[in-house]
C-alpha cells in the first residue's frame, strides 16, 4: 500500500462530503438549498475565532469540560491486563457526549436566525441534549422518538418535556431511531424555512457527518492531552461503542495520524450476529444509501432496510456514520460486536468495581475493552469512551432482572 | 424519439395537459398492479408513475408510506416492479411508464444492470427522489444509453443556480414539487406555482409536471392550466387503500376518479 493510499482516511471529507466512496448528500430536492446554506455557514464559522471561542466557552462553563480521564485501576487489576482509562463523557451536563454536538449546532442555529429546532433521538440522550440547548436559547423544540424507545426510555422523555420540548411519538416502521430520523426529515422538508435540524450523530447528508465530528473531536483532543499528562505517552488502543458513531469518531479522529494507536469501534451484536437480530452494519452489513448518505447498512437483498435489535436504544440503528465505513475499508479502525448479555455484564461490573454506572451503549465498549485488555501487557494503555451515564437504563436493567421499580 | 417526448409533444399539439397518476407497485397486492395500470390508462391517464416500494420513504406522507408497507408485506421488489412493466407492455406499447422511488433498491440492484433491465422491459423514465443531479452523472448516462429519461425534482426552495443544473441533467419532463412538505400534505398555492414555473421555463423547454397537493378535479384543473402535466398520487392511493380487499370495487372507483381528473384538465 502506497503512502497516499494509507493516508486516504485523513483530510476527509472532500468538498462534496465524500469519505472515499461513502458519505455524500442524498436527499430530496427540497432540502438541497438548506444543506448548501448550512455548508456555507459552517465553512465560514468553523474558521471564525469568535465562533470557536464561543463554542469553547460553552463547553467549559455550561457542559463542564474538560471531562476527566480516569484510570480504572481496580477494574484493570481485576481483569489482569492492560491499564484501562475511562474518558468520562458521562460527567458532562445532561450525562452524555451528545451535548458537545448540540451546543455546536445550537450556535449554528442561532446564526441562521431560525426559531425552531428539531431532532431525532433513540435513547433520548440526544433529545435531552437538544431540548437543553433549545431551552437555554429560548428556541422552540420538537423531538422525534420511536414509540418503542419512548417506552424503554420514559425517564428521558419526561426530562425533555420538563425542558419544554414537544416529544413526538413515531409509530411508523420499526418505531425506533431510524423511523424517528425519517420523521424528522419529513418535518424538516415541511418547515425548512424556519427550522434547524440538529442531527445527533455523524450520519446524514453532507455537511452533518463533518460538522458533528468536528464538534465531538473535543473528546479525542482532551483524551490525547490527558493521556500524555498522566502516562507520558499515547494510548495503545481506543475503544468506543458505535451506533451512528459520534462518540467513537470524536475519540478516534484526533488520533488518526498516530499510527501506533489502534482503534476499535464496538457495534451492538444484540442477540448475536448469527441470529440476525443485531445492530452491526459494519460487522455484518453492506454498503447502501439511507438518510442522506452512503454507508454500511443492515439491508436485505432487495435494498430494504431490515429491523435491528439491541438492548440499548442508542445503538439500535441500521446505519452508521460514513467516516466509520471508510475507516473500516481503509483498515485504520477495526469494528467488532458485543451482544446484549456481554454488555449487561460489563454494566454490572463497572458499577460494582468502580462505582460508575455506565450507559448500556457505553457498556458495549467496556465489554470489548475487557476482552482486549486480557490480550495486552500490564504496561499498555486502553482508553474507553464512557460516552454516557446509565441512570436512564435502570428501568431496562431492572426489568431484565424481573424487578419492578415503578 | 422517446415515448415521453412523443407523449408530451402530441398533447401539446392538441393543447392538452398530461394526467400522470402515481401508484405503488405491489399495492395492495402484486397481482393487481398491472390491472390498475391498465385501468388508469383506460380512464384517461397519459403517463404512469409507478412507485418502487421502500422501507424508509423519507419524502412521503402517511398515505404513500402505508402503500409501501402494503407492497412490502408481499415483498414487492424492484425486480417485481420491472416484471409488472413487462406485463403491462404486452398490451400497451404506447403509454410512458416512469419508475419512481428511492435510491437504495437501485443501488443494491446495480445501476448499469438496472438501466439495461429497465430498458428491456419498456420503462421510459426514472425518478429517484434522493439522488440529486450532481450525484447522478454516471447513472444518467447509463439510462440514456437505454433510451430512458432521467426525471428530476424541482422544489419551491430550489435556487436559480440549481434549476440550471437540474434542467441540464434532466430529460423527458421536470417534476415540480408544488409544496414544501411530504407527499399528500399541504394545500398548494397556484399563483406561487405559476410564478415559479415561469422562472423555470426561462431555463428550459422541457415539459413541466406539477405534483404534491393535487387532490381533486378542482385543483387538477387549476394546475393543469399552468403546467404540462399534473401528478396525482395520494388521492388515488387512498382509493386503493380503502378498497384493498375488493378488487372489482377498487378498479371501478379508481377508474371513475381518474376519469373525473382527466375530464377536469
XYZ file of C-alpha atoms in Angstrom:
671
model
C 0.000 0.000 0.000
C 1.455 3.351 -1.007
C 1.657 6.265 1.381
C -1.157 8.149 -0.365
C -3.378 5.075 -0.138
C -2.584 4.720 3.537
C -3.487 8.297 4.208
C -6.807 8.298 2.368
C -8.635 8.442 5.653
C -7.048 11.801 6.503
C -8.385 15.191 5.380
C -11.907 13.893 4.881
C -14.490 14.571 3.682
C -13.840 16.077 0.247
C -15.727 19.134 -0.982
C -18.773 17.019 -1.854
C -18.881 15.381 1.551
C -17.373 12.093 0.433
C -15.321 9.849 2.692
C -13.881 7.657 -0.055
C -16.968 6.063 -1.621
C -19.122 6.887 1.432
C -20.993 9.959 2.636
C -22.332 12.411 0.071
C -25.658 14.191 0.003
C -28.628 12.048 -0.996
C -31.794 13.937 -0.136
C -34.858 15.190 -1.932
C -34.504 18.464 -3.800
C -36.492 20.469 -1.233
C -33.626 20.129 1.270
C -30.711 20.783 -1.070
C -30.720 24.557 -0.701
C -30.876 24.346 3.105
C -27.912 21.971 3.113
C -25.930 24.195 0.783
C -26.653 27.131 3.096
C -25.628 25.138 6.157
C -22.412 24.081 4.457
C -21.537 27.665 3.574
C -22.366 28.872 7.085
C -20.290 26.140 8.688
C -17.344 26.730 6.359
C -17.354 30.358 7.405
C -17.947 29.922 11.148
C -15.642 26.939 11.669
C -12.752 29.249 10.763
C -14.062 32.190 12.751
C -12.072 32.668 16.004
C -15.072 34.260 17.676
C -17.305 31.287 16.929
C -14.641 28.868 18.133
C -14.140 30.858 21.321
C -17.879 30.911 21.979
C -18.087 27.135 21.488
C -15.110 26.556 23.814
C -16.597 28.848 26.428
C -19.907 26.987 26.398
C -18.118 23.650 26.651
C -16.123 24.882 29.650
C -18.779 26.704 31.634
C -22.055 25.079 30.584
C -21.037 21.494 29.794
C -18.265 21.301 32.396
C -15.352 20.345 30.171
C -12.724 19.055 30.144
C -14.218 15.764 31.224
C -11.818 13.676 33.327
C -9.687 10.843 32.028
C -9.945 8.347 34.855
C -7.676 5.356 35.435
C -9.998 2.498 36.388
C -7.306 0.835 38.423
C -9.380 -1.606 40.405
C -11.246 -2.837 37.340
C -7.992 -3.063 35.339
C -6.349 -5.119 38.076
C -9.333 -7.399 38.279
C -9.190 -8.049 34.535
C -5.438 -8.531 34.718
C -4.142 -6.982 31.502
C -3.725 -3.519 30.047
C -4.468 -0.404 32.092
C -7.944 0.877 31.250
C -8.635 4.595 31.322
C -12.164 5.935 31.025
C -12.927 9.163 29.205
C -15.729 10.411 31.421
C -18.232 11.852 28.940
C -20.887 10.611 31.361
C -19.959 13.542 33.610
C -20.953 16.147 31.018
C -24.012 18.251 31.615
C -27.021 16.106 30.576
C -24.994 12.947 31.093
C -23.503 12.047 27.737
C -21.238 13.174 24.909
C -24.277 14.264 22.876
C -24.256 17.773 24.336
C -20.888 18.626 22.713
C -22.625 18.474 19.351
C -25.896 20.127 20.317
C -24.003 23.088 21.787
C -22.176 23.497 18.491
C -25.243 23.093 16.293
C -27.313 25.390 18.513
C -24.690 28.094 17.933
C -25.062 27.475 14.192
C -28.845 27.645 14.523
C -28.510 30.957 16.317
C -26.542 32.327 13.364
C -29.196 31.187 10.869
C -31.868 33.066 12.806
C -34.210 30.059 12.605
C -36.586 29.933 15.544
C -37.385 26.257 15.694
C -35.198 23.225 16.357
C -35.990 19.607 15.614
C -34.071 16.443 16.450
C -34.393 12.687 16.305
C -33.446 10.561 19.268
C -33.015 6.898 20.136
C -32.000 6.511 23.760
C -33.194 10.031 24.394
C -29.738 11.408 25.208
C -29.543 13.457 22.031
C -33.140 14.556 22.523
C -32.359 15.708 26.051
C -29.184 17.457 24.923
C -31.122 19.214 22.163
C -34.023 20.192 24.415
C -31.439 21.534 26.853
C -29.735 23.874 24.406
C -33.117 24.911 22.995
C -34.279 25.849 26.499
C -31.118 27.823 27.047
C -31.523 29.753 23.798
C -35.283 30.125 24.078
C -35.945 28.197 20.860
C -38.982 26.075 20.108
C -38.007 22.402 20.124
C -39.626 19.227 18.823
C -38.046 15.821 19.233
C -38.981 12.744 17.204
C -38.683 9.451 19.030
C -39.824 5.936 18.146
C -42.774 4.625 20.106
C -40.744 1.647 21.293
C -37.921 3.890 22.510
C -40.396 6.160 24.297
C -41.447 3.162 26.347
C -37.951 1.969 27.226
C -36.596 5.462 27.911
C -39.502 7.010 29.835
C -37.182 8.971 32.101
C -35.549 10.858 29.236
C -38.943 11.515 27.640
C -40.105 13.234 30.791
C -36.832 15.172 31.034
C -37.362 16.520 27.537
C -40.895 17.568 28.403
C -39.674 19.337 31.543
C -37.192 21.164 29.331
C -40.089 22.479 27.281
C -39.690 20.247 24.248
C -42.511 18.534 22.454
C -41.820 14.817 22.077
C -43.480 13.282 19.020
C -44.080 9.561 19.164
C -43.143 7.926 15.861
C -45.345 4.947 15.072
C -44.180 4.147 11.539
C -41.864 1.312 10.515
C -39.924 -0.293 13.348
C -40.813 2.539 15.772
C -37.135 3.104 16.688
C -34.306 5.509 15.840
C -34.321 5.096 12.046
C -38.036 5.874 11.885
C -37.545 8.864 14.175
C -34.950 10.116 11.698
C -37.363 9.570 8.765
C -39.989 11.596 10.591
C -37.546 14.375 11.476
C -36.571 14.588 7.788
C -40.263 14.820 6.855
C -40.769 17.622 9.337
C -37.700 19.402 8.043
C -38.902 19.195 4.426
C -42.176 20.755 5.537
C -40.747 23.500 7.761
C -37.339 24.075 6.199
C -37.702 27.870 6.162
C -37.835 28.365 9.923
C -36.441 25.083 11.238
C -32.902 23.959 12.043
C -32.430 20.184 12.165
C -29.904 19.136 14.823
C -28.804 15.664 13.738
C -27.432 13.708 16.677
C -24.785 11.606 15.064
C -22.078 11.635 12.395
C -24.530 10.478 9.732
C -26.987 12.180 7.391
C -26.345 14.342 4.339
C -23.187 16.458 3.980
C -22.179 18.599 5.921
C -23.638 16.841 9.000
C -21.104 13.973 9.295
C -18.300 16.536 9.138
C -19.673 19.172 11.479
C -20.883 16.699 14.103
C -17.452 15.061 14.027
C -15.707 18.394 14.399
C -17.838 19.270 17.435
C -17.212 15.848 19.009
C -13.451 15.911 18.382
C -13.038 17.736 21.687
C -13.264 14.260 23.255
C -10.190 12.928 21.478
C -8.177 16.131 21.764
C -8.667 16.203 25.517
C -8.038 12.483 25.893
C -4.769 12.745 23.999
C -3.516 15.605 26.160
C -4.713 13.981 29.383
C -3.134 10.659 28.484
C 0.190 12.354 27.801
C -0.030 14.223 31.105
C -0.967 11.176 33.141
C 1.097 8.465 31.464
C 3.727 10.342 29.492
C 2.641 8.897 26.174
C -0.092 7.885 23.792
C -2.551 5.081 24.460
C -2.113 1.763 22.669
C -5.781 1.359 21.900
C -9.030 3.307 21.822
C -12.382 1.633 22.332
C -15.793 3.220 21.762
C -19.295 1.999 21.031
C -20.739 2.678 17.590
C -24.397 3.262 16.808
C -24.280 6.188 14.432
C -20.772 6.587 15.761
C -20.405 10.150 17.029
C -18.726 9.389 20.340
C -16.368 6.986 18.583
C -15.387 9.395 15.827
C -14.930 12.130 18.449
C -12.415 9.965 20.269
C -10.748 8.414 17.205
C -10.359 11.345 14.867
C -7.652 13.316 16.702
C -5.567 10.099 16.828
C -5.867 9.139 13.144
C -2.314 10.192 12.369
C -0.886 8.406 15.401
C -0.422 5.084 13.700
C 0.641 3.251 16.860
C -2.802 3.837 18.327
C -5.225 1.045 17.463
C -8.917 1.852 17.247
C -11.848 -0.434 17.984
C -15.443 0.511 17.260
C -17.913 -1.700 19.088
C -21.264 -2.381 17.492
C -24.293 -3.993 19.088
C -24.482 -7.732 18.419
C -27.919 -7.808 20.080
C -28.958 -11.447 20.456
C -25.853 -12.441 18.485
C -24.649 -11.707 14.939
C -25.546 -15.266 13.924
C -29.221 -14.718 14.879
C -29.589 -11.770 12.517
C -31.091 -9.811 15.436
C -28.436 -7.179 15.950
C -27.429 -3.651 15.000
C -23.993 -4.224 13.500
C -23.912 -2.909 9.912
C -20.102 -2.614 9.837
C -19.625 -6.185 11.060
C -22.451 -7.804 9.120
C -23.991 -5.337 6.654
C -23.163 -3.977 3.216
C -22.966 -0.521 1.651
C -26.122 1.311 0.603
C -27.829 4.691 0.810
C -30.050 5.778 3.685
C -30.782 9.064 5.460
C -28.799 11.146 3.037
C -25.522 9.263 2.964
C -23.869 6.175 1.505
C -22.600 3.888 4.225
C -22.756 0.333 5.566
C -26.357 -0.659 6.252
C -28.430 -3.522 7.501
C -30.471 -4.322 4.420
C -31.975 -7.279 2.600
C -31.201 -8.498 -0.916
C -33.759 -6.042 -2.349
C -32.278 -2.988 -0.669
C -34.948 -2.744 2.023
C -33.694 -1.711 5.461
C -34.147 -4.552 7.944
C -35.158 -4.292 11.605
C -32.361 -4.083 14.147
C -32.138 -5.210 17.726
C -30.099 -4.053 20.674
C -30.801 -3.851 24.378
C -29.520 -0.300 24.113
C -31.790 2.117 22.274
C -28.889 4.365 21.292
C -27.215 1.625 19.242
C -30.436 0.349 17.682
C -29.816 1.840 14.229
C -29.331 0.091 10.851
C -26.748 2.545 9.505
C -23.527 4.137 10.686
C -21.628 7.347 10.023
C -19.872 7.262 6.626
C -16.449 8.047 8.083
C -16.584 4.780 10.035
C -17.360 2.904 6.816
C -14.266 4.446 5.286
C -12.043 3.811 8.327
C -13.154 0.189 8.160
C -12.369 -0.180 4.448
C -9.007 1.575 4.924
C -8.212 -0.745 7.808
C -7.478 2.190 10.120
C -10.116 1.145 12.664
C -11.378 -2.300 13.477
C -15.059 -2.931 14.113
C -16.245 -5.642 16.454
C -19.538 -6.532 18.100
C -20.690 -7.183 21.666
C -24.007 -8.845 22.434
C -26.701 -7.769 24.909
C -25.578 -10.170 27.624
C -21.916 -9.163 27.453
C -22.890 -5.503 27.623
C -25.142 -6.089 30.628
C -22.314 -7.925 32.411
C -19.969 -5.016 31.819
C -22.654 -2.620 33.062
C -22.825 -4.550 36.344
C -19.065 -4.988 36.635
C -18.158 -1.330 36.290
C -20.915 -0.344 38.706
C -19.742 -2.814 41.345
C -15.998 -2.434 40.942
C -15.611 1.282 40.188
C -18.854 2.798 41.442
C -19.640 4.148 37.986
C -22.989 3.378 36.367
C -22.365 3.371 32.601
C -24.968 3.732 29.856
C -25.852 0.461 28.142
C -24.429 1.921 24.930
C -21.051 2.575 26.577
C -21.238 -0.831 28.262
C -20.662 -2.388 24.832
C -17.317 -0.572 24.656
C -16.475 -1.615 28.215
C -17.232 -5.265 27.456
C -14.913 -5.227 24.467
C -12.203 -3.379 26.408
C -12.295 -6.178 28.962
C -11.692 -8.784 26.259
C -8.983 -6.680 24.650
C -7.184 -5.847 27.908
C -6.707 -9.544 28.648
C -4.682 -9.910 25.451
C -2.403 -6.967 26.278
C 0.509 -6.317 28.640
C 0.148 -4.614 32.000
C 2.106 -1.569 30.852
C -0.150 -0.971 27.866
C -2.980 1.528 27.874
C -6.553 1.406 26.615
C -8.818 4.454 26.587
C -12.523 3.618 26.623
C -15.007 6.313 25.811
C -17.504 6.175 28.645
C -19.934 8.052 26.450
C -22.868 8.311 28.831
C -24.175 7.531 32.257
C -26.551 4.684 32.952
C -29.277 6.226 35.081
C -31.587 6.230 32.060
C -31.137 2.462 31.722
C -32.026 1.457 35.272
C -35.598 0.583 34.264
C -34.374 -1.601 31.404
C -31.904 -3.456 33.618
C -34.416 -3.830 36.451
C -36.949 -5.270 34.014
C -34.390 -7.818 32.815
C -33.810 -8.684 36.493
C -37.561 -9.113 36.944
C -37.765 -6.200 39.361
C -40.454 -3.518 39.178
C -39.309 -0.094 40.381
C -42.244 1.982 39.199
C -37.993 9.715 -30.086
C -38.645 8.626 -26.513
C -42.192 7.674 -25.546
C -42.273 10.541 -23.053
C -41.208 13.106 -25.603
C -43.743 11.820 -28.121
C -46.473 11.834 -25.480
C -45.866 15.418 -24.346
C -45.478 16.666 -27.921
C -48.736 15.054 -29.013
C -50.588 16.514 -26.032
C -49.062 19.953 -26.560
C -50.128 19.991 -30.201
C -53.705 19.420 -29.032
C -53.352 21.985 -26.254
C -53.764 19.310 -23.599
C -52.152 18.648 -20.235
C -50.862 15.211 -19.266
C -52.581 13.385 -16.419
C -49.897 11.471 -14.505
C -51.207 9.161 -11.787
C -48.843 7.693 -9.197
C -49.432 4.249 -7.719
C -47.071 1.996 -5.791
C -46.047 -1.299 -7.373
C -47.444 -4.183 -5.338
C -50.153 -2.146 -3.611
C -52.451 -3.631 -2.453
C -51.089 -6.850 -3.973
C -48.520 -7.522 -6.709
C -51.135 -9.415 -8.751
C -53.283 -6.277 -9.082
C -50.742 -3.701 -10.220
C -50.904 -4.378 -13.963
C -54.714 -4.251 -13.940
C -54.537 -0.992 -12.016
C -52.157 0.436 -14.615
C -54.467 -0.534 -17.490
C -57.454 0.939 -15.659
C -55.605 4.222 -15.192
C -54.853 4.381 -18.919
C -58.408 3.437 -19.883
C -59.661 6.303 -17.693
C -57.638 8.987 -19.392
C -54.137 8.833 -17.903
C -51.286 9.828 -20.179
C -48.179 8.760 -18.228
C -47.924 6.349 -15.284
C -45.586 6.866 -12.369
C -45.049 3.515 -10.723
C -43.592 3.673 -7.235
C -40.860 1.283 -6.167
C -41.681 0.399 -2.565
C -39.057 1.258 0.061
C -38.889 0.562 3.769
C -37.956 4.168 4.594
C -39.802 6.570 2.291
C -38.476 9.786 3.823
C -40.126 12.203 1.403
C -43.559 10.640 1.626
C -46.529 11.323 3.850
C -48.562 8.662 5.671
C -50.686 7.650 2.631
C -47.723 6.588 0.465
C -45.872 5.189 3.486
C -48.760 2.797 4.059
C -48.837 1.898 0.364
C -45.162 0.951 0.612
C -45.865 -1.106 3.714
C -48.704 -2.975 1.960
C -46.458 -3.663 -1.020
C -43.592 -4.802 1.193
C -45.866 -7.191 3.076
C -45.818 -9.124 -0.195
C -42.062 -8.499 -0.605
C -42.584 -6.470 -3.773
C -39.083 -5.766 -5.082
C -37.559 -3.712 -7.856
C -37.326 -6.956 -9.853
C -41.065 -7.435 -9.376
C -41.780 -3.861 -10.488
C -39.799 -4.460 -13.691
C -41.783 -7.651 -14.297
C -45.020 -5.658 -13.894
C -43.919 -3.152 -16.512
C -43.055 -6.039 -18.820
C -46.561 -7.488 -18.440
C -48.116 -4.056 -18.892
C -46.172 -3.631 -22.139
C -47.643 -6.874 -23.534
C -50.837 -4.954 -24.277
C -49.796 -1.305 -24.041
C -46.818 -0.149 -26.058
C -47.853 3.472 -26.075
C -48.242 4.814 -22.524
C -44.979 6.005 -20.975
C -44.086 4.437 -17.612
C -41.825 6.181 -15.125
C -40.404 4.294 -12.148
C -40.233 6.487 -9.078
C -38.619 5.642 -5.786
C -35.629 5.852 -3.509
C -32.037 5.150 -4.336
C -31.156 2.171 -2.174
C -33.122 -0.531 -4.039
C -31.437 0.680 -7.255
C -28.019 0.852 -5.575
C -28.366 -2.749 -4.413
C -29.719 -3.929 -7.796
C -26.751 -2.279 -9.535
C -27.028 0.865 -11.659
C -25.847 -0.488 -15.004
C -27.813 -3.716 -14.667
C -30.903 -1.752 -13.673
C -30.632 0.590 -16.654
C -30.330 -2.343 -19.058
C -33.169 -4.352 -17.486
C -35.459 -1.330 -17.254
C -34.795 -0.510 -20.902
C -35.567 -4.086 -21.903
C -38.990 -4.209 -20.249
C -40.019 -0.829 -21.621
C -39.503 1.642 -18.779
C -39.361 5.205 -20.110
C -38.156 7.294 -17.198
C -36.592 7.025 -13.749
C -37.135 9.394 -10.858
C -35.048 8.699 -7.756
C -36.180 11.076 -5.053
C -32.933 11.088 -3.074
C -30.491 11.216 -5.990
C -29.739 14.847 -6.843
C -28.390 15.598 -10.322
C -24.851 16.346 -9.096
C -24.556 12.772 -7.808
C -26.187 11.101 -10.799
C -23.929 11.873 -13.756
C -22.882 8.286 -14.428
C -26.381 6.905 -13.858
C -27.997 9.452 -16.187
C -25.541 8.339 -18.875
C -26.333 4.665 -18.327
C -30.051 5.394 -18.576
C -29.569 7.473 -21.695
C -27.772 4.551 -23.330
C -31.013 2.592 -22.887
C -33.167 5.470 -24.151
C -34.532 6.082 -20.636
C -35.205 9.622 -19.447
C -33.980 10.931 -16.081
C -36.706 12.869 -14.319
C -35.598 15.306 -11.612
C -37.479 17.211 -8.955
C -37.518 20.977 -8.622
C -38.815 22.379 -5.329
C -40.053 25.757 -4.143
C -36.704 26.058 -2.330
C -34.628 25.326 -5.432
C -32.311 28.225 -6.248
C -31.878 29.544 -9.759
C -28.364 28.115 -9.899
C -29.730 24.697 -9.033
C -32.549 24.984 -11.581
C -29.889 25.389 -14.290
C -28.051 22.299 -13.049
C -31.275 20.272 -12.904
C -32.629 21.192 -16.328
C -29.238 20.361 -17.840
C -29.309 16.864 -16.343
C -32.998 16.075 -16.819
C -34.934 14.834 -19.820
C -38.483 13.672 -20.548
C -40.095 16.148 -18.182
C -39.331 18.030 -14.977
C -41.295 17.343 -11.833
C -42.110 20.480 -9.888
C -42.911 19.799 -6.223
C -45.650 22.338 -5.559
C -45.457 22.454 -1.765
C -42.747 22.301 0.857
C -43.590 19.064 2.529
C -44.120 15.371 2.046
C -46.472 13.797 -0.474
C -50.151 14.225 0.286
C -49.593 17.207 2.554
C -50.403 20.879 2.468
C -52.535 22.839 0.084
C -50.972 24.327 -2.953
C -50.814 27.988 -3.860
C -51.467 28.073 -7.600
C -50.211 31.598 -8.147
C -46.918 30.825 -6.388
C -46.562 27.703 -8.541
C -47.283 29.729 -11.657
C -44.590 32.237 -10.793
C -42.006 29.522 -10.183
C -42.909 27.689 -13.400
C -42.345 30.884 -15.352
C -38.817 31.253 -13.977
C -38.090 27.587 -14.705
C -39.328 27.972 -18.274
C -36.734 30.722 -18.773
C -34.086 27.992 -18.479
C -35.669 25.107 -20.347
C -38.083 23.874 -22.994
C -38.706 20.601 -21.155
C -42.330 19.920 -20.186
C -43.040 20.563 -16.514
C -45.323 18.340 -14.479
C -46.558 19.529 -11.113
C -47.210 17.228 -8.176
C -47.827 17.174 -4.391
C -51.060 18.621 -3.068
C -53.308 17.919 -6.076
C -56.269 16.119 -4.583
C -59.363 16.627 -6.743
C -60.648 17.746 -10.165
C -60.664 21.357 -8.986
C -57.006 21.537 -8.012
C -56.100 19.410 -11.046
C -57.843 21.895 -13.294
C -56.130 24.887 -11.684
C -52.686 23.316 -12.011
C -53.472 21.881 -15.436
C -53.961 25.416 -16.716
C -50.341 26.336 -15.959
C -48.425 23.035 -16.175
C -47.721 20.492 -18.919
C -48.594 17.610 -16.617
C -50.482 17.045 -13.394
C -49.312 14.335 -10.990
C -51.873 12.821 -8.621
C -50.630 10.326 -6.027
C -52.024 10.214 -2.524
C -55.631 10.863 -3.639
C -55.539 7.743 -5.831
C -53.562 5.663 -3.342
C -56.268 6.444 -0.777
C -58.795 4.766 -3.075
C -56.548 1.721 -3.317
C -56.231 1.653 0.480
C -59.946 1.826 1.162
C -60.755 -0.836 -1.448
C -57.787 -3.111 -0.816
C -59.961 -6.153 -0.105
C -62.355 -5.681 -3.013
C -60.607 -5.833 -6.358
C -63.620 -5.019 -8.511
C -64.657 -2.011 -6.421
C -61.044 -0.795 -6.379
C -60.755 -0.752 -10.176
C -64.222 0.748 -10.620
C -63.680 3.610 -8.195
C -60.104 4.238 -9.325
C -61.342 4.451 -12.911
C -64.125 6.867 -12.024
C -61.909 9.219 -10.047
C -59.183 9.122 -12.696
C -61.776 9.935 -15.354
C -63.029 12.904 -13.321
C -59.457 14.211 -13.084
C -58.853 13.648 -16.758
C -62.063 15.452 -17.674
C -61.104 18.376 -15.461
C -57.744 19.139 -17.053
